[in-house]
């Protein structure tokens, strides 16, 4: 066969088939202390980086295969947020060398570990008695891929930037020049992402001297001989005292952080959802760390247009080494895996999520019910071989929207935006193709079980209007197969420019 093709001057050039993009992608922000090896960044990550407007940065990355040694750079300080005057060339070199504030696409845990080999073991600048000294981003990345996530965006923030390095700046515009964006502002470029979490921002918000659950003191038999001097008490020596801690920044108010992040999403990424763990404080009544009820209650007073983008979780996770971490990476990976295996509108509530950690602090049954019903928190419960998220909640009080419904609406917005991009040359308001494409799309949703009704006419309706010259508006009414009556979407075409909005 090969000889026949050669005689006909046909050359076979086999290439691996590109994997179809997953229906949902996630973004994690955090710290990566230790060595950084930009030369180990995959070709796929370089291509995506260039597509997002960072072509110059992608070209400046060293190639591990052709430039040995450049991909094993030592740990260096981050000058991006320092007060010392630096030229634009120095800032550019530091950004490329440390991969800070760049949207990095990873398809596996091995790709991430190859670029940041010390991230899970190197000590961070901020150390707390409860959260320890290790970054939370590496464990969140590991949890994401172990839960079945396929594509993860990682944005590394410099440690010396503190909490402010994660938050969008005042007046930030997500449509600005890509290289001018920092931290949360980069979400405006990742139009395919559905979920975002900030594990190391959560770590910085744990007070440095917040005590742990007291250890049980067991009686020891009296030794026969004791030295004359020395302390023979059973005080746990592995704990740090307040005097051992370095000067640490005070946690910012939880309401301030949540409002900053949610306001940006409500303005620029109305299709995204923020996974955020509720904060801790020390409870004198329980004599252990517990949920900060006042902070969570204050968040619930915000506008529902902000709260619908928030999926609050509680508590944290703790492994056998007594290392505390955030559960947001595990939940994000499980949601993305469920969207790929089942459907983007399915909930992960009640599914066993395999992990070696346990919830910390563990909640009693009455406390779980209170957290779910009174504070609208998704509570993480221990189970055999892993944990379970008891319910997917949002703090919305007006519509009582569940988190999976919000994700479904966000997925619909992204799908309709892609459909609008395909119809960019359909500028004639009388062209029947847009309506045919919409009817085909929602008919397939009804057949897949996302919409309820015996027929497609009961599941959705389309109404086209022409408010002005060269304009057409499609009002879409759908009946999801969820505990909600109906959702209204609007697809607007104005002289070839298509946009989507909630009704």
mmCIF file of N, CA and C in Angstrom, residues 259-378:
data_model
loop_
_atom_site.group_PDB
_atom_site.id
_atom_site.type_symbol
_atom_site.label_atom_id
_atom_site.label_comp_id
_atom_site.label_asym_id
_atom_site.label_seq_id
_atom_site.Cartn_x
_atom_site.Cartn_y
_atom_site.Cartn_z
ATOM 1 N N UNK A 259 -16.539 40.999 47.508
ATOM 2 C CA UNK A 259 -17.182 42.018 46.670
ATOM 3 C C UNK A 259 -16.278 42.442 45.520
ATOM 4 N N UNK A 260 -14.975 42.549 45.763
ATOM 5 C CA UNK A 260 -14.043 42.895 44.688
ATOM 6 C C UNK A 260 -14.102 41.860 43.569
ATOM 7 N N UNK A 261 -14.019 40.591 43.953
ATOM 8 C CA UNK A 261 -13.988 39.529 42.946
ATOM 9 C C UNK A 261 -15.329 39.402 42.230
ATOM 10 N N UNK A 262 -16.421 39.436 42.989
ATOM 11 C CA UNK A 262 -17.738 39.261 42.388
ATOM 12 C C UNK A 262 -18.139 40.445 41.529
ATOM 13 N N UNK A 263 -17.746 41.650 41.917
ATOM 14 C CA UNK A 263 -18.061 42.828 41.098
ATOM 15 C C UNK A 263 -17.392 42.738 39.739
ATOM 16 N N UNK A 264 -16.152 42.250 39.714
ATOM 17 C CA UNK A 264 -15.456 42.085 38.439
ATOM 18 C C UNK A 264 -16.154 41.040 37.577
ATOM 19 N N UNK A 265 -16.561 39.918 38.179
ATOM 20 C CA UNK A 265 -17.257 38.889 37.405
ATOM 21 C C UNK A 265 -18.588 39.405 36.877
ATOM 22 N N UNK A 266 -19.336 40.139 37.703
ATOM 23 C CA UNK A 266 -20.629 40.648 37.274
ATOM 24 C C UNK A 266 -20.483 41.669 36.152
ATOM 25 N N UNK A 267 -19.329 42.318 36.087
ATOM 26 C CA UNK A 267 -19.111 43.332 35.047
ATOM 27 C C UNK A 267 -18.545 42.734 33.768
ATOM 28 N N UNK A 268 -17.594 41.788 33.898
ATOM 29 C CA UNK A 268 -16.862 41.334 32.722
ATOM 30 C C UNK A 268 -17.056 39.860 32.399
ATOM 31 N N UNK A 269 -17.396 39.026 33.381
ATOM 32 C CA UNK A 269 -17.520 37.590 33.129
ATOM 33 C C UNK A 269 -18.797 37.074 33.791
ATOM 34 N N UNK A 270 -19.928 37.456 33.221
ATOM 35 C CA UNK A 270 -21.212 37.073 33.802
ATOM 36 C C UNK A 270 -21.500 35.580 33.675
ATOM 37 N N UNK A 271 -20.675 34.854 32.936
ATOM 38 C CA UNK A 271 -20.885 33.417 32.763
ATOM 39 C C UNK A 271 -20.021 32.580 33.696
ATOM 40 N N UNK A 272 -19.221 33.211 34.571
ATOM 41 C CA UNK A 272 -18.289 32.478 35.419
ATOM 42 C C UNK A 272 -18.821 32.359 36.835
ATOM 43 N N UNK A 273 -18.266 31.391 37.547
ATOM 44 C CA UNK A 273 -18.653 31.115 38.922
ATOM 45 C C UNK A 273 -17.404 31.059 39.786
ATOM 46 N N UNK A 274 -17.474 31.696 40.957
ATOM 47 C CA UNK A 274 -16.353 31.746 41.890
ATOM 48 C C UNK A 274 -16.572 30.726 43.006
ATOM 49 N N UNK A 275 -15.614 29.815 43.168
ATOM 50 C CA UNK A 275 -15.612 28.875 44.295
ATOM 51 C C UNK A 275 -14.770 29.489 45.400
ATOM 52 N N UNK A 276 -15.367 29.711 46.566
ATOM 53 C CA UNK A 276 -14.669 30.411 47.645
ATOM 54 C C UNK A 276 -15.036 29.768 48.977
ATOM 55 N N UNK A 277 -14.013 29.454 49.772
ATOM 56 C CA UNK A 277 -14.244 28.854 51.084
ATOM 57 C C UNK A 277 -14.523 29.935 52.110
ATOM 58 N N UNK A 278 -15.546 29.734 52.917
ATOM 59 C CA UNK A 278 -15.899 30.697 53.960
ATOM 60 C C UNK A 278 -14.787 30.762 55.003
ATOM 61 N N UNK A 279 -14.587 31.938 55.639
ATOM 62 C CA UNK A 279 -13.434 32.120 56.546
ATOM 63 C C UNK A 279 -13.660 31.484 57.915
ATOM 64 N N UNK A 280 -12.544 31.331 58.635
ATOM 65 C CA UNK A 280 -12.540 30.775 59.981
ATOM 66 C C UNK A 280 -12.291 31.852 61.025
ATOM 67 N N UNK A 281 -12.740 31.610 62.230
ATOM 68 C CA UNK A 281 -12.332 32.374 63.405
ATOM 69 C C UNK A 281 -12.378 31.428 64.601
ATOM 70 N N UNK A 282 -11.784 31.847 65.711
ATOM 71 C CA UNK A 282 -11.760 30.962 66.878
ATOM 72 C C UNK A 282 -13.031 31.151 67.675
ATOM 73 N N UNK A 283 -13.739 30.037 67.942
ATOM 74 C CA UNK A 283 -14.977 30.059 68.706
ATOM 75 C C UNK A 283 -14.675 29.736 70.162
ATOM 76 N N UNK A 284 -14.935 30.702 71.040
ATOM 77 C CA UNK A 284 -14.705 30.466 72.472
ATOM 78 C C UNK A 284 -15.653 29.407 73.017
ATOM 79 N N UNK A 285 -16.889 29.373 72.470
ATOM 80 C CA UNK A 285 -17.856 28.396 72.959
ATOM 81 C C UNK A 285 -17.473 26.981 72.604
ATOM 82 N N UNK A 286 -16.996 26.787 71.362
ATOM 83 C CA UNK A 286 -16.602 25.453 70.921
ATOM 84 C C UNK A 286 -15.157 25.125 71.255
ATOM 85 N N UNK A 287 -14.372 26.162 71.592
ATOM 86 C CA UNK A 287 -12.944 26.016 71.875
ATOM 87 C C UNK A 287 -12.197 25.396 70.701
ATOM 88 N N UNK A 288 -12.529 25.823 69.500
ATOM 89 C CA UNK A 288 -11.859 25.351 68.282
ATOM 90 C C UNK A 288 -12.176 26.324 67.152
ATOM 91 N N UNK A 289 -11.418 26.261 66.049
ATOM 92 C CA UNK A 289 -11.762 27.098 64.890
ATOM 93 C C UNK A 289 -13.136 26.728 64.350
ATOM 94 N N UNK A 290 -13.883 27.727 63.930
ATOM 95 C CA UNK A 290 -15.232 27.503 63.420
ATOM 96 C C UNK A 290 -15.537 28.543 62.353
ATOM 97 N N UNK A 291 -16.681 28.397 61.711
ATOM 98 C CA UNK A 291 -17.103 29.331 60.674
ATOM 99 C C UNK A 291 -17.275 30.725 61.262
ATOM 100 N N UNK A 292 -16.806 31.713 60.527
ATOM 101 C CA UNK A 292 -17.010 33.113 60.905
ATOM 102 C C UNK A 292 -18.413 33.525 60.454
ATOM 103 N N UNK A 293 -19.392 33.358 61.333
ATOM 104 C CA UNK A 293 -20.790 33.613 60.987
ATOM 105 C C UNK A 293 -21.019 35.056 60.565
ATOM 106 N N UNK A 294 -20.354 35.998 61.233
ATOM 107 C CA UNK A 294 -20.575 37.413 60.925
ATOM 108 C C UNK A 294 -20.130 37.750 59.506
ATOM 109 N N UNK A 295 -18.981 37.199 59.081
ATOM 110 C CA UNK A 295 -18.476 37.486 57.738
ATOM 111 C C UNK A 295 -19.394 36.909 56.676
ATOM 112 N N UNK A 296 -19.875 35.687 56.880
ATOM 113 C CA UNK A 296 -20.757 35.058 55.897
ATOM 114 C C UNK A 296 -22.104 35.768 55.845
ATOM 115 N N UNK A 297 -22.614 36.190 56.995
ATOM 116 C CA UNK A 297 -23.884 36.919 57.017
ATOM 117 C C UNK A 297 -23.763 38.243 56.284
ATOM 118 N N UNK A 298 -22.623 38.908 56.429
ATOM 119 C CA UNK A 298 -22.422 40.187 55.740
ATOM 120 C C UNK A 298 -22.401 40.007 54.231
ATOM 121 N N UNK A 299 -21.843 38.886 53.760
ATOM 122 C CA UNK A 299 -21.839 38.618 52.322
ATOM 123 C C UNK A 299 -23.253 38.438 51.808
ATOM 124 N N UNK A 300 -24.101 37.797 52.598
ATOM 125 C CA UNK A 300 -25.473 37.550 52.177
ATOM 126 C C UNK A 300 -26.296 38.795 51.984
ATOM 127 N N UNK A 301 -25.802 39.938 52.472
ATOM 128 C CA UNK A 301 -26.537 41.197 52.313
ATOM 129 C C UNK A 301 -26.258 41.864 50.970
ATOM 130 N N UNK A 302 -25.355 41.305 50.163
ATOM 131 C CA UNK A 302 -25.014 41.910 48.876
ATOM 132 C C UNK A 302 -26.132 41.691 47.861
ATOM 133 N N UNK A 303 -26.012 42.389 46.733
ATOM 134 C CA UNK A 303 -26.998 42.286 45.666
ATOM 135 C C UNK A 303 -26.943 40.897 45.041
ATOM 136 N N UNK A 304 -28.119 40.364 44.682
ATOM 137 C CA UNK A 304 -28.162 39.035 44.070
ATOM 138 C C UNK A 304 -27.445 38.982 42.725
ATOM 139 N N UNK A 305 -27.303 40.115 42.051
ATOM 140 C CA UNK A 305 -26.552 40.118 40.791
ATOM 141 C C UNK A 305 -25.090 39.763 41.017
ATOM 142 N N UNK A 306 -24.588 40.002 42.236
ATOM 143 C CA UNK A 306 -23.232 39.583 42.586
ATOM 144 C C UNK A 306 -23.227 38.161 43.154
ATOM 145 N N UNK A 307 -24.183 37.866 44.028
ATOM 146 C CA UNK A 307 -24.162 36.598 44.756
ATOM 147 C C UNK A 307 -24.403 35.399 43.854
ATOM 148 N N UNK A 308 -25.053 35.589 42.718
ATOM 149 C CA UNK A 308 -25.300 34.436 41.851
ATOM 150 C C UNK A 308 -24.013 33.896 41.234
ATOM 151 N N UNK A 309 -22.928 34.675 41.282
ATOM 152 C CA UNK A 309 -21.639 34.203 40.758
ATOM 153 C C UNK A 309 -20.805 33.499 41.820
ATOM 154 N N UNK A 310 -21.324 33.384 43.038
ATOM 155 C CA UNK A 310 -20.557 32.818 44.151
ATOM 156 C C UNK A 310 -21.112 31.458 44.548
ATOM 157 N N UNK A 311 -20.220 30.464 44.656
ATOM 158 C CA UNK A 311 -20.569 29.182 45.254
ATOM 159 C C UNK A 311 -19.719 29.021 46.505
ATOM 160 N N UNK A 312 -20.261 29.345 47.680
ATOM 161 C CA UNK A 312 -19.466 29.274 48.915
ATOM 162 C C UNK A 312 -19.356 27.841 49.418
ATOM 163 N N UNK A 313 -18.189 27.486 49.934
ATOM 164 C CA UNK A 313 -17.916 26.146 50.432
ATOM 165 C C UNK A 313 -17.425 26.214 51.867
ATOM 166 N N UNK A 314 -17.568 25.114 52.582
ATOM 167 C CA UNK A 314 -17.040 25.006 53.941
ATOM 168 C C UNK A 314 -17.095 23.524 54.326
ATOM 169 N N UNK A 315 -16.121 23.019 55.082
ATOM 170 C CA UNK A 315 -14.917 23.661 55.596
ATOM 171 C C UNK A 315 -13.722 23.422 54.670
ATOM 172 N N UNK A 316 -12.506 23.471 55.249
ATOM 173 C CA UNK A 316 -11.281 23.199 54.517
ATOM 174 C C UNK A 316 -10.994 21.692 54.546
ATOM 175 N N UNK A 317 -9.870 21.292 53.956
ATOM 176 C CA UNK A 317 -9.436 19.897 53.976
ATOM 177 C C UNK A 317 -8.126 19.772 54.738
ATOM 178 N N UNK A 318 -7.945 18.608 55.356
ATOM 179 C CA UNK A 318 -6.700 18.352 56.089
ATOM 180 C C UNK A 318 -6.283 16.914 55.865
ATOM 181 N N UNK A 319 -5.030 16.714 55.433
ATOM 182 C CA UNK A 319 -4.568 15.368 55.125
ATOM 183 C C UNK A 319 -3.918 14.718 56.336
ATOM 184 N N UNK A 320 -3.364 13.526 56.120
ATOM 185 C CA UNK A 320 -2.781 12.769 57.231
ATOM 186 C C UNK A 320 -1.541 13.432 57.813
ATOM 187 N N UNK A 321 -0.920 14.344 57.045
ATOM 188 C CA UNK A 321 0.251 15.065 57.553
ATOM 189 C C UNK A 321 -0.153 16.333 58.297
ATOM 190 N N UNK A 322 -1.463 16.501 58.532
ATOM 191 C CA UNK A 322 -2.010 17.679 59.201
ATOM 192 C C UNK A 322 -1.764 18.945 58.395
ATOM 193 N N UNK A 323 -1.696 18.801 57.071
ATOM 194 C CA UNK A 323 -1.550 19.951 56.195
ATOM 195 C C UNK A 323 -2.929 20.436 55.764
ATOM 196 N N UNK A 324 -3.213 21.686 56.011
ATOM 197 C CA UNK A 324 -4.499 22.266 55.650
ATOM 198 C C UNK A 324 -4.466 22.710 54.192
ATOM 199 N N UNK A 325 -5.610 22.626 53.512
ATOM 200 C CA UNK A 325 -5.697 23.046 52.108
ATOM 201 C C UNK A 325 -7.128 23.435 51.803
ATOM 202 N N UNK A 326 -7.304 24.001 50.620
ATOM 203 C CA UNK A 326 -8.627 24.396 50.167
ATOM 204 C C UNK A 326 -9.252 23.273 49.355
ATOM 205 N N UNK A 327 -10.571 23.129 49.469
ATOM 206 C CA UNK A 327 -11.290 22.103 48.709
ATOM 207 C C UNK A 327 -11.733 22.602 47.345
ATOM 208 N N UNK A 328 -11.416 23.848 46.995
ATOM 209 C CA UNK A 328 -11.920 24.411 45.745
ATOM 210 C C UNK A 328 -11.371 23.696 44.512
ATOM 211 N N UNK A 329 -10.104 23.257 44.550
ATOM 212 C CA UNK A 329 -9.540 22.535 43.413
ATOM 213 C C UNK A 329 -10.232 21.207 43.199
ATOM 214 N N UNK A 330 -10.542 20.494 44.281
ATOM 215 C CA UNK A 330 -11.241 19.214 44.186
ATOM 216 C C UNK A 330 -12.644 19.403 43.619
ATOM 217 N N UNK A 331 -13.377 20.409 44.107
ATOM 218 C CA UNK A 331 -14.737 20.649 43.633
ATOM 219 C C UNK A 331 -14.721 21.086 42.172
ATOM 220 N N UNK A 332 -13.786 21.949 41.793
ATOM 221 C CA UNK A 332 -13.701 22.397 40.400
ATOM 222 C C UNK A 332 -13.409 21.232 39.468
ATOM 223 N N UNK A 333 -12.479 20.344 39.855
ATOM 224 C CA UNK A 333 -12.175 19.189 39.016
ATOM 225 C C UNK A 333 -13.353 18.254 38.872
ATOM 226 N N UNK A 334 -14.103 18.051 39.960
ATOM 227 C CA UNK A 334 -15.270 17.171 39.901
ATOM 228 C C UNK A 334 -16.362 17.761 39.009
ATOM 229 N N UNK A 335 -16.553 19.083 39.071
ATOM 230 C CA UNK A 335 -17.570 19.728 38.228
ATOM 231 C C UNK A 335 -17.190 19.614 36.760
ATOM 232 N N UNK A 336 -15.918 19.873 36.435
ATOM 233 C CA UNK A 336 -15.476 19.782 35.043
ATOM 234 C C UNK A 336 -15.570 18.347 34.529
ATOM 235 N N UNK A 337 -15.226 17.367 35.386
ATOM 236 C CA UNK A 337 -15.330 15.969 34.971
ATOM 237 C C UNK A 337 -16.782 15.577 34.750
ATOM 238 N N UNK A 338 -17.683 16.022 35.616
ATOM 239 C CA UNK A 338 -19.097 15.713 35.454
ATOM 240 C C UNK A 338 -19.657 16.338 34.184
ATOM 241 N N UNK A 339 -19.213 17.562 33.861
ATOM 242 C CA UNK A 339 -19.684 18.210 32.634
ATOM 243 C C UNK A 339 -19.251 17.440 31.402
ATOM 244 N N UNK A 340 -18.048 16.844 31.435
ATOM 245 C CA UNK A 340 -17.554 16.089 30.275
ATOM 246 C C UNK A 340 -18.170 14.702 30.182
ATOM 247 N N UNK A 341 -18.411 14.053 31.312
ATOM 248 C CA UNK A 341 -18.892 12.682 31.312
ATOM 249 C C UNK A 341 -20.414 12.593 31.277
ATOM 250 N N UNK A 342 -21.073 13.536 31.924
ATOM 251 C CA UNK A 342 -22.535 13.490 32.008
ATOM 252 C C UNK A 342 -23.147 14.628 31.204
ATOM 253 N N UNK A 343 -23.118 15.835 31.765
ATOM 254 C CA UNK A 343 -23.682 16.997 31.089
ATOM 255 C C UNK A 343 -23.261 18.248 31.844
ATOM 256 N N UNK A 344 -23.211 19.408 31.186
ATOM 257 C CA UNK A 344 -22.835 20.648 31.877
ATOM 258 C C UNK A 344 -23.867 21.096 32.898
ATOM 259 N N UNK A 345 -25.066 20.531 32.885
ATOM 260 C CA UNK A 345 -26.104 20.966 33.809
ATOM 261 C C UNK A 345 -26.274 20.010 34.983
ATOM 262 N N UNK A 346 -25.421 19.010 35.092
ATOM 263 C CA UNK A 346 -25.540 18.042 36.187
ATOM 264 C C UNK A 346 -24.868 18.585 37.448
ATOM 265 N N UNK A 347 -25.406 18.214 38.593
ATOM 266 C CA UNK A 347 -24.837 18.606 39.882
ATOM 267 C C UNK A 347 -23.949 17.490 40.411
ATOM 268 N N UNK A 348 -22.915 17.859 41.165
ATOM 269 C CA UNK A 348 -22.040 16.863 41.782
ATOM 270 C C UNK A 348 -22.432 16.610 43.232
ATOM 271 N N UNK A 349 -23.511 17.234 43.714
ATOM 272 C CA UNK A 349 -23.939 17.035 45.097
ATOM 273 C C UNK A 349 -24.256 15.564 45.336
ATOM 274 N N UNK A 350 -23.742 15.023 46.423
ATOM 275 C CA UNK A 350 -23.992 13.631 46.774
ATOM 276 C C UNK A 350 -23.039 12.641 46.153
ATOM 277 N N UNK A 351 -22.173 13.076 45.244
ATOM 278 C CA UNK A 351 -21.211 12.170 44.630
ATOM 279 C C UNK A 351 -19.977 12.035 45.526
ATOM 280 N N UNK A 352 -19.487 10.819 45.649
ATOM 281 C CA UNK A 352 -18.265 10.607 46.436
ATOM 282 C C UNK A 352 -17.060 11.094 45.653
ATOM 283 N N UNK A 353 -16.290 11.982 46.266
ATOM 284 C CA UNK A 353 -15.091 12.534 45.651
ATOM 285 C C UNK A 353 -13.889 11.919 46.356
ATOM 286 N N UNK A 354 -13.115 11.133 45.619
ATOM 287 C CA UNK A 354 -11.986 10.417 46.212
ATOM 288 C C UNK A 354 -10.872 11.388 46.583
ATOM 289 N N UNK A 355 -10.444 11.359 47.830
ATOM 290 C CA UNK A 355 -9.289 12.144 48.273
ATOM 291 C C UNK A 355 -8.825 11.570 49.613
ATOM 292 N N UNK A 356 -7.578 11.862 49.963
ATOM 293 C CA UNK A 356 -6.998 11.347 51.195
ATOM 294 C C UNK A 356 -7.191 12.289 52.376
ATOM 295 N N UNK A 357 -7.799 13.441 52.155
ATOM 296 C CA UNK A 357 -7.974 14.428 53.212
ATOM 297 C C UNK A 357 -9.361 14.316 53.816
ATOM 298 N N UNK A 358 -9.515 14.920 54.974
ATOM 299 C CA UNK A 358 -10.783 14.955 55.681
ATOM 300 C C UNK A 358 -11.189 16.411 55.913
ATOM 301 N N UNK A 359 -12.472 16.684 56.026
ATOM 302 C CA UNK A 359 -12.898 18.062 56.289
ATOM 303 C C UNK A 359 -12.354 18.564 57.631
ATOM 304 N N UNK A 360 -11.969 19.839 57.635
ATOM 305 C CA UNK A 360 -11.466 20.457 58.860
ATOM 306 C C UNK A 360 -11.997 21.887 58.962
ATOM 307 N N UNK A 361 -12.620 22.236 60.094
ATOM 308 C CA UNK A 361 -13.030 21.333 61.168
ATOM 309 C C UNK A 361 -14.293 20.567 60.793
ATOM 310 N N UNK A 362 -14.380 19.306 61.216
ATOM 311 C CA UNK A 362 -15.552 18.492 60.888
ATOM 312 C C UNK A 362 -16.789 19.048 61.570
ATOM 313 N N UNK A 363 -17.925 18.934 60.878
ATOM 314 C CA UNK A 363 -19.171 19.500 61.362
ATOM 315 C C UNK A 363 -20.106 18.397 61.846
ATOM 316 N N UNK A 364 -20.829 18.703 62.915
ATOM 317 C CA UNK A 364 -21.844 17.774 63.418
ATOM 318 C C UNK A 364 -23.089 17.874 62.544
ATOM 319 N N UNK A 365 -23.970 16.856 62.567
ATOM 320 C CA UNK A 365 -25.165 16.888 61.704
ATOM 321 C C UNK A 365 -26.004 18.145 61.862
ATOM 322 N N UNK A 366 -26.207 18.616 63.098
ATOM 323 C CA UNK A 366 -26.998 19.831 63.294
ATOM 324 C C UNK A 366 -26.286 21.054 62.721
ATOM 325 N N UNK A 367 -24.960 21.085 62.826
ATOM 326 C CA UNK A 367 -24.193 22.198 62.262
ATOM 327 C C UNK A 367 -24.261 22.183 60.742
ATOM 328 N N UNK A 368 -24.235 20.996 60.139
ATOM 329 C CA UNK A 368 -24.326 20.895 58.680
ATOM 330 C C UNK A 368 -25.647 21.452 58.193
ATOM 331 N N UNK A 369 -26.734 21.095 58.855
ATOM 332 C CA UNK A 369 -28.049 21.605 58.462
ATOM 333 C C UNK A 369 -28.119 23.119 58.598
ATOM 334 N N UNK A 370 -27.523 23.657 59.662
ATOM 335 C CA UNK A 370 -27.543 25.103 59.846
ATOM 336 C C UNK A 370 -26.731 25.812 58.774
ATOM 337 N N UNK A 371 -25.556 25.278 58.458
ATOM 338 C CA UNK A 371 -24.715 25.892 57.432
ATOM 339 C C UNK A 371 -25.401 25.869 56.069
ATOM 340 N N UNK A 372 -26.123 24.816 55.781
ATOM 341 C CA UNK A 372 -26.783 24.695 54.485
ATOM 342 C C UNK A 372 -28.023 25.580 54.404
ATOM 343 N N UNK A 373 -28.878 25.542 55.423
ATOM 344 C CA UNK A 373 -30.165 26.225 55.343
ATOM 345 C C UNK A 373 -30.074 27.696 55.725
ATOM 346 N N UNK A 374 -29.252 28.023 56.714
ATOM 347 C CA UNK A 374 -29.197 29.405 57.197
ATOM 348 C C UNK A 374 -28.177 30.240 56.452
ATOM 349 N N UNK A 375 -27.019 29.640 56.103
ATOM 350 C CA UNK A 375 -25.939 30.394 55.471
ATOM 351 C C UNK A 375 -25.741 30.039 54.001
ATOM 352 N N UNK A 376 -26.526 29.102 53.461
ATOM 353 C CA UNK A 376 -26.443 28.715 52.051
ATOM 354 C C UNK A 376 -25.035 28.285 51.646
ATOM 355 N N UNK A 377 -24.408 27.481 52.470
ATOM 356 C CA UNK A 377 -23.067 26.978 52.185
ATOM 357 C C UNK A 377 -23.147 25.548 51.682
ATOM 358 N N UNK A 378 -22.278 25.218 50.736
ATOM 359 C CA UNK A 378 -22.097 23.830 50.344
ATOM 360 C C UNK A 378 -21.143 23.178 51.315
#
